[in-house]
Amino acid sequence: MADVTFEKVEKRFGEVYAVRGVDLAIRDREFVVLVGPSGCGKTTTLRMLAGLEDVTAGDIRIGGRSVTHLAPRDRDIAMVFQSYALYPHMTVEKNLSFSLRLRGVPKAEIDRRVQDVAKILGLGEHLQRKPRQLSGGQRQRVAVGAALCRQAGVLLFDEPLSNLDAKLRVHMRTELKRLHHSFKSTMIYVTHDQVEAMTMGDRIVLMNHGVICQVGTPLELYERPATRFVAGFIGSPPMNFFEARLVAADGGAAVELGGELRLPLPRPELAAQAGRPVVFGIRPEHIVLGEGARPGAVRVPAVVDEVEPLGHDAIVTARCGAGVFQVQSEHYAGVKRLDQVDAWFRMERAFVFDGENECAI
Ligand SMILES: Nc1ncnc2c1ncn2[C@@H]1O[C@H](COP(=O)(O)OP(=O)(O)O)[C@@H](O)[C@H]1O
Ligand SMILES: [Mg+2]
């Protein structure tokens, strides 16, 4: 069993807290993605788990056993780094088997594992090549393969795809997910890219400033963000936010944006908090363009700033009295800059956050 537990884990570099109060339980064979902006403590968290960095406080356990003070090689972990280093003078086969040879694994066993991994990763025909004779994607696969050959209980990836071009990144994303299905390892994958997090993770751990903001499945984070930060980080284009105030209106509750625009909320209980400063949030994909009333949506007259067609739909930037917002809509044919349009806000998909602590209300 390779379940991983962080308990009150903390890391300080001098006066700087890189990671604070991390409590996290990762299940055996789970695929967990650590995501967050650059500098939020993802790499430090991973390196503490791998034993490459001491913890300042707290405990880390793998399979129920504390590894906090164990050497890296005794932790049953393999890691793929962002700037993966292959040995340029060694063949693919030697690169794959390097750490196994170092550990004195019997030759027959090494050969078996290398053959298995090479087959799964489609490297079988390239085993005798040197890294410089491979494409970027193939080199990346060798780096992943070298970690897989270790057959460690826990596999760690630190932004392994960030040096690849966009198309290859999408391909490798699918490939790594497929690997997770066929390998029996717990996988912890670090990225700053929310799309990778959404598409790959069984669960996402979203970090900011060294602390965990929220842990959940991709859909939980998308549909029930705990804070404005989570709401703004997950989803692309990002959620639109407006400074607003709760008001009572027509026996229910509404948000008032920019002191003029009143949008009724399908949450009458919030009328009791009239006057409270809030942040109103709505995702671009939950605003519809066009004429005619939409059930459950509220009309916001706006002027178009920019249209960015994607084919199936377009990202339209528009402005209303309360500010600028983005719409992702299929109904963009004929819409152009400076047009007056009706933007329909689907209020059942809207969010309200506290104006000060930014927690979801
Ligand atoms: N060896 C170090 N010495 C001092 N500060 C460090 C060191 N490593 C990381 N940090 C700091 O810790 C914070 C978290 O860094 P890191 O874990 O690398 O973030 P991420 O991987 O999320 O981009 C950053 O503020 C970074 O500058
Ligand atoms: Mg990093």
Coordinates of C-alpha atoms and ligand atoms in Angstrom, one line a residue:
M1 CA 0.0 0.0 0.0
A2 CA 1.4 3.4 -1.0
D3 CA -1.0 5.9 0.5
V4 CA 0.7 9.1 1.4
T5 CA -0.1 11.3 4.4
F6 CA 1.2 14.8 5.2
E7 CA 0.5 15.9 8.7
K8 CA 1.0 19.6 9.6
V9 CA 4.0 19.7 7.3
E10 CA 5.9 23.0 7.1
K11 CA 9.1 24.2 5.3
R12 CA 10.9 27.4 6.0
F13 CA 13.9 28.7 4.1
G14 CA 15.4 31.2 6.7
E15 CA 12.5 33.6 7.3
V16 CA 10.5 32.5 4.3
Y17 CA 7.7 30.0 4.7
A18 CA 7.7 28.0 1.5
V19 CA 5.0 25.5 2.8
R20 CA 2.8 25.9 5.8
G21 CA 0.3 23.6 7.7
V22 CA 0.0 21.1 4.9
D23 CA -2.5 18.3 5.9
L24 CA -3.2 15.9 3.1
A25 CA -4.2 12.3 2.7
I26 CA -3.6 10.7 -0.7
R27 CA -5.0 7.2 -1.3
D28 CA -3.1 4.2 -2.6
R29 CA -3.0 4.3 -6.4
E30 CA -4.7 7.7 -6.6
F31 CA -3.6 10.3 -9.2
V32 CA -3.4 13.6 -7.4
V33 CA -2.4 16.9 -9.1
L34 CA -0.8 19.6 -7.1
V35 CA -1.5 22.9 -8.8
G36 CA -1.0 26.5 -8.1
P37 CA 0.8 29.6 -9.3
S38 CA 4.6 29.7 -9.6
G39 CA 6.3 30.0 -6.1
C40 CA 3.3 28.6 -4.2
G41 CA 5.3 25.6 -2.8
K42 CA 4.5 22.7 -5.1
T43 CA 8.1 21.7 -5.8
T44 CA 9.0 22.1 -2.2
T45 CA 6.1 19.8 -1.1
L46 CA 7.2 17.2 -3.6
R47 CA 10.9 17.4 -2.7
M48 CA 10.0 16.9 1.0
L49 CA 8.0 13.8 0.1
A50 CA 11.0 12.5 -1.9
G51 CA 13.4 13.2 0.9
L52 CA 15.4 15.8 -1.2
E53 CA 14.4 18.5 1.3
D54 CA 14.2 18.3 5.1
V55 CA 10.9 19.2 6.7
T56 CA 11.0 22.1 9.2
A57 CA 8.0 20.6 11.1
G58 CA 5.4 17.9 10.7
D59 CA 5.4 14.3 9.6
I60 CA 5.2 12.5 6.2
R61 CA 4.0 8.9 6.0
I62 CA 4.0 6.4 3.1
G63 CA 1.9 3.3 3.6
G64 CA 1.4 4.2 7.2
R65 CA 5.2 4.3 7.9
S66 CA 6.8 7.7 8.8
V67 CA 9.5 8.5 6.2
T68 CA 10.2 12.0 7.5
H69 CA 13.7 11.1 8.5
L70 CA 14.4 8.4 5.9
A71 CA 17.0 8.8 3.1
P72 CA 15.4 9.2 -0.4
R73 CA 16.4 5.8 -1.5
D74 CA 14.5 4.1 1.4
R75 CA 11.2 5.8 0.6
D76 CA 9.8 3.7 -2.3
I77 CA 9.6 6.8 -4.5
A78 CA 10.6 7.6 -8.0
M79 CA 10.6 11.2 -9.4
V80 CA 10.5 12.8 -12.9
F81 CA 11.8 16.3 -12.8
Q82 CA 10.9 19.3 -14.9
S83 CA 14.3 19.5 -16.5
Y84 CA 14.7 15.7 -16.8
A85 CA 18.3 14.7 -17.4
L86 CA 19.1 11.8 -19.6
Y87 CA 22.7 10.5 -19.8
P88 CA 23.6 11.7 -23.3
H89 CA 26.3 9.0 -23.8
M90 CA 24.1 6.1 -22.8
T91 CA 21.5 4.4 -25.0
V92 CA 17.8 4.5 -24.1
E93 CA 18.2 1.0 -22.7
K94 CA 21.0 2.1 -20.4
N95 CA 19.1 5.2 -19.4
L96 CA 16.1 3.2 -18.5
S97 CA 18.0 0.7 -16.4
F98 CA 20.5 3.0 -14.8
S99 CA 19.0 3.2 -11.3
L100 CA 18.3 -0.5 -11.3
R101 CA 21.9 -1.3 -12.1
L102 CA 23.0 1.1 -9.4
R103 CA 20.8 -0.8 -6.9
G104 CA 22.2 -4.2 -8.0
V105 CA 18.9 -5.6 -9.3
P106 CA 19.6 -8.9 -11.1
K107 CA 20.2 -8.6 -14.9
A108 CA 17.3 -10.8 -15.9
E109 CA 14.9 -8.7 -13.8
I110 CA 16.3 -5.5 -15.3
D111 CA 15.8 -6.8 -18.8
R112 CA 12.3 -7.8 -18.1
R113 CA 11.3 -4.4 -16.6
V114 CA 13.0 -2.4 -19.4
Q115 CA 11.2 -4.5 -22.0
D116 CA 7.9 -4.0 -20.3
V117 CA 8.3 -0.3 -19.9
A118 CA 9.7 0.2 -23.4
K119 CA 6.7 -1.6 -24.8
I120 CA 4.2 0.4 -22.9
L121 CA 5.9 3.7 -23.8
G122 CA 6.4 2.7 -27.5
L123 CA 10.2 2.9 -27.1
G124 CA 10.9 -0.7 -28.1
E125 CA 12.5 0.1 -31.4
H126 CA 14.7 2.9 -30.0
L127 CA 16.4 1.0 -27.1
Q128 CA 19.8 1.2 -28.8
R129 CA 19.6 4.9 -29.7
K130 CA 21.2 7.8 -27.8
P131 CA 19.1 10.6 -26.5
R132 CA 20.2 13.0 -29.2
Q133 CA 18.7 10.6 -31.8
L134 CA 15.3 11.0 -30.3
S135 CA 12.5 13.6 -30.6
G136 CA 11.6 15.8 -27.6
G137 CA 8.6 13.6 -26.9
Q138 CA 10.6 10.4 -27.0
R139 CA 13.2 11.8 -24.7
Q140 CA 10.4 12.8 -22.3
R141 CA 9.1 9.2 -22.5
V142 CA 12.5 7.9 -21.6
A143 CA 12.6 10.1 -18.5
V144 CA 9.2 8.8 -17.5
G145 CA 10.2 5.3 -18.3
A146 CA 13.3 5.4 -16.1
A147 CA 11.0 6.3 -13.2
L148 CA 8.5 3.6 -14.1
C149 CA 11.3 1.0 -14.2
R150 CA 11.9 1.5 -10.5
Q151 CA 8.4 0.1 -9.8
A152 CA 8.2 2.4 -6.8
G153 CA 5.0 2.6 -4.9
V154 CA 4.8 6.4 -5.4
L155 CA 5.7 8.2 -8.6
L156 CA 6.3 12.0 -8.5
F157 CA 6.2 14.3 -11.5
D158 CA 7.3 17.9 -11.3
E159 CA 6.0 19.8 -14.3
P160 CA 7.3 17.0 -16.6
L161 CA 5.6 18.4 -19.7
S162 CA 6.4 22.1 -19.5
N163 CA 9.4 21.9 -21.9
L164 CA 7.3 20.3 -24.7
D165 CA 5.4 22.1 -27.4
A166 CA 1.6 22.5 -26.9
K167 CA 0.5 19.6 -29.1
L168 CA 2.9 17.1 -27.6
R169 CA 1.9 18.2 -24.2
V170 CA -1.7 17.3 -24.9
H171 CA -0.7 14.0 -26.2
M172 CA 1.6 13.2 -23.3
R173 CA -1.1 14.2 -20.9
T174 CA -3.4 11.5 -22.3
E175 CA -0.5 9.1 -22.3
L176 CA 0.4 9.6 -18.6
K177 CA -3.2 9.1 -17.6
R178 CA -3.3 5.9 -19.6
L179 CA -0.1 4.8 -17.8
H180 CA -1.7 5.4 -14.5
H181 CA -4.4 2.9 -15.4
S182 CA -1.9 0.2 -16.2
F183 CA 0.6 0.9 -13.4
K184 CA -0.1 0.2 -9.8
S185 CA 1.5 3.3 -8.4
T186 CA 0.2 6.3 -6.5
M187 CA 1.0 9.3 -8.7
I188 CA 1.5 12.9 -7.6
Y189 CA 1.8 15.3 -10.4
V190 CA 2.8 19.0 -10.1
T191 CA 1.8 21.6 -12.6
H192 CA 1.0 25.3 -12.7
D193 CA -1.5 24.6 -15.6
Q194 CA -5.1 24.3 -14.4
V195 CA -6.0 22.5 -17.7
E196 CA -3.6 19.7 -16.9
A197 CA -4.9 19.6 -13.4
M198 CA -8.5 19.4 -14.5
T199 CA -7.9 16.8 -17.2
M200 CA -5.5 14.5 -15.4
G201 CA -6.3 14.4 -11.7
D202 CA -8.6 12.1 -9.8
R203 CA -8.3 14.9 -7.3
I204 CA -6.7 18.3 -7.3
V205 CA -4.8 20.0 -4.5
L206 CA -4.8 23.7 -5.2
M207 CA -2.1 25.7 -3.4
N208 CA -1.3 29.4 -3.0
H209 CA 1.3 31.1 -0.9
G210 CA 2.5 27.8 0.7
V211 CA -0.9 26.7 1.9
I212 CA -3.6 24.3 0.5
C213 CA -6.6 26.3 -0.6
Q214 CA -8.9 23.4 -1.5
V215 CA -8.8 19.6 -2.2
G216 CA -11.4 17.9 -4.4
T217 CA -12.2 16.3 -7.7
P218 CA -11.9 18.6 -10.7
L219 CA -15.7 19.1 -10.8
E220 CA -15.9 19.9 -7.1
L221 CA -13.4 22.6 -7.5
Y222 CA -15.1 23.9 -10.7
E223 CA -18.6 23.8 -9.3
R224 CA -18.0 24.5 -5.6
P225 CA -14.9 26.7 -5.2
A226 CA -14.3 27.5 -1.6
T227 CA -12.8 30.9 -2.3
R228 CA -12.5 33.5 -4.9
F229 CA -8.9 32.5 -5.5
V230 CA -10.0 28.9 -6.4
A231 CA -12.8 30.2 -8.5
G232 CA -10.5 32.4 -10.5
F233 CA -7.7 29.8 -10.9
I234 CA -9.9 26.9 -12.1
G235 CA -11.5 27.5 -15.5
S236 CA -10.5 29.1 -18.7
P237 CA -11.1 31.9 -19.6
P238 CA -11.3 32.7 -15.9
M239 CA -14.4 33.6 -14.0
N240 CA -15.6 37.2 -14.2
F241 CA -15.7 39.1 -10.9
F242 CA -17.5 42.2 -9.9
E243 CA -17.4 44.2 -6.7
A244 CA -21.0 44.1 -5.4
R245 CA -23.4 44.4 -2.5
L246 CA -26.1 42.1 -1.4
V247 CA -29.6 43.8 -1.5
A248 CA -33.1 42.8 -0.8
A249 CA -35.4 43.1 -3.8
D250 CA -38.9 41.8 -4.7
G251 CA -39.1 39.6 -1.6
G252 CA -35.8 37.9 -2.6
A253 CA -32.1 38.7 -2.7
A254 CA -30.1 40.4 -5.4
V255 CA -26.5 41.6 -6.0
E256 CA -26.0 45.2 -6.9
L257 CA -23.1 45.8 -9.2
G258 CA -21.6 49.3 -9.7
G259 CA -24.4 50.9 -7.8
E260 CA -26.9 50.5 -10.6
L261 CA -27.2 47.0 -12.0
R262 CA -29.4 44.7 -9.9
L263 CA -29.2 41.0 -10.6
P264 CA -31.7 38.8 -8.7
L265 CA -30.1 35.8 -7.0
P266 CA -31.9 32.5 -6.8
R267 CA -31.1 32.4 -3.1
P268 CA -33.8 34.3 -1.1
E269 CA -32.1 33.6 2.2
L270 CA -29.3 36.1 1.4
A271 CA -31.9 39.0 1.6
A272 CA -31.3 38.9 5.4
Q273 CA -27.7 40.0 4.7
A274 CA -28.6 43.1 2.7
G275 CA -25.8 45.7 2.7
R276 CA -23.0 43.1 2.9
P277 CA -20.1 43.8 0.5
V278 CA -19.5 40.8 -1.7
V279 CA -17.7 39.8 -4.9
F280 CA -20.1 38.5 -7.5
G281 CA -18.6 35.8 -9.8
I282 CA -19.9 34.2 -13.0
R283 CA -18.0 32.1 -15.6
P284 CA -17.8 33.1 -19.2
E285 CA -19.5 29.9 -20.2
H286 CA -22.5 30.7 -18.1
I287 CA -23.3 33.9 -19.9
V288 CA -25.2 33.7 -23.2
L289 CA -25.3 36.2 -26.0
G290 CA -28.4 37.0 -28.0
E291 CA -31.8 38.4 -28.1
G292 CA -35.0 37.2 -26.3
A293 CA -35.5 36.1 -22.7
R294 CA -33.7 33.1 -21.5
P295 CA -35.3 31.1 -18.7
G296 CA -33.3 31.5 -15.4
A297 CA -31.1 34.2 -17.0
V298 CA -30.9 37.9 -16.4
R299 CA -30.3 40.4 -19.2
V300 CA -27.3 42.7 -18.9
P301 CA -27.0 45.2 -21.8
A302 CA -23.4 45.5 -22.9
V303 CA -21.1 46.8 -25.6
V304 CA -18.7 44.5 -27.4
D305 CA -14.9 45.2 -27.0
E306 CA -13.4 42.2 -28.8
V307 CA -14.5 39.0 -30.4
E308 CA -12.0 36.0 -30.5
P309 CA -13.5 33.2 -32.6
L310 CA -12.5 29.7 -31.6
G311 CA -14.6 27.9 -34.2
H312 CA -17.3 26.2 -32.3
D313 CA -17.7 29.2 -30.0
A314 CA -16.0 32.5 -29.4
I315 CA -14.7 34.5 -26.5
V316 CA -16.4 37.9 -26.5
T317 CA -15.1 40.6 -24.3
A318 CA -17.8 43.1 -23.4
R319 CA -18.5 46.0 -21.0
C320 CA -21.5 47.0 -19.0
G321 CA -22.0 49.8 -16.5
A322 CA -20.3 47.6 -13.8
G323 CA -17.2 46.7 -15.7
V324 CA -15.6 44.5 -18.3
F325 CA -16.4 40.8 -18.6
Q326 CA -15.9 37.8 -20.9
V327 CA -18.5 35.6 -22.5
Q328 CA -17.8 32.2 -24.1
S329 CA -20.7 31.7 -26.4
E330 CA -21.7 29.8 -29.5
H331 CA -24.0 32.6 -30.6
Y332 CA -21.4 35.0 -32.0
A333 CA -22.1 35.0 -35.7
G334 CA -22.3 38.6 -36.9
V335 CA -21.2 40.0 -33.5
K336 CA -18.5 42.6 -33.8
R337 CA -16.6 45.3 -31.9
L338 CA -18.8 48.2 -30.6
D339 CA -22.1 46.3 -31.2
Q340 CA -24.7 46.6 -28.5
V341 CA -25.6 43.2 -27.2
D342 CA -27.7 41.5 -24.6
A343 CA -25.6 39.3 -22.3
W344 CA -27.8 36.8 -20.4
F345 CA -26.3 35.9 -17.0
R346 CA -27.4 32.4 -15.9
M347 CA -27.8 33.3 -12.2
E348 CA -28.2 29.7 -11.0
R349 CA -24.5 29.3 -12.0
A350 CA -23.3 32.5 -10.3
F351 CA -21.2 32.7 -7.2
V352 CA -21.0 35.1 -4.3
F353 CA -17.9 35.6 -2.2
D354 CA -17.4 37.6 1.0
G355 CA -16.0 41.0 0.2
E356 CA -13.2 40.8 2.8
N357 CA -12.1 37.2 3.4
E358 CA -13.2 36.1 -0.2
C359 CA -14.7 32.8 1.1
A360 CA -17.7 31.5 -0.9
I361 CA -21.0 32.5 0.7
Ligands
LIG1 N1 16.3 26.5 -1.7 C1 15.5 27.5 -1.4 N2 16.0 28.6 -0.7 C2 15.2 29.6 -0.5 N3 13.9 29.8 -0.9 C3 13.4 28.8 -1.6 C4 14.2 27.6 -1.9 N4 13.4 26.8 -2.7 C5 12.2 27.4 -2.8 N5 12.2 28.6 -2.1 C6 11.1 29.5 -2.0 O1 10.0 28.8 -1.6 C7 8.8 29.2 -2.3 C8 8.1 28.0 -2.9 O2 9.0 27.5 -4.0 P1 8.6 26.3 -4.9 O3 8.2 25.1 -4.0 O4 9.7 26.0 -5.8 O5 7.3 26.8 -5.7 P2 6.6 26.2 -7.0 O6 7.2 24.9 -7.3 O7 5.2 26.1 -6.6 O8 6.8 27.2 -8.1 C9 9.2 30.3 -3.2 O9 9.0 31.5 -2.6 C10 10.7 30.0 -3.4 O10 11.3 31.2 -3.7
MG2 MG 8.2 24.2 -9.1

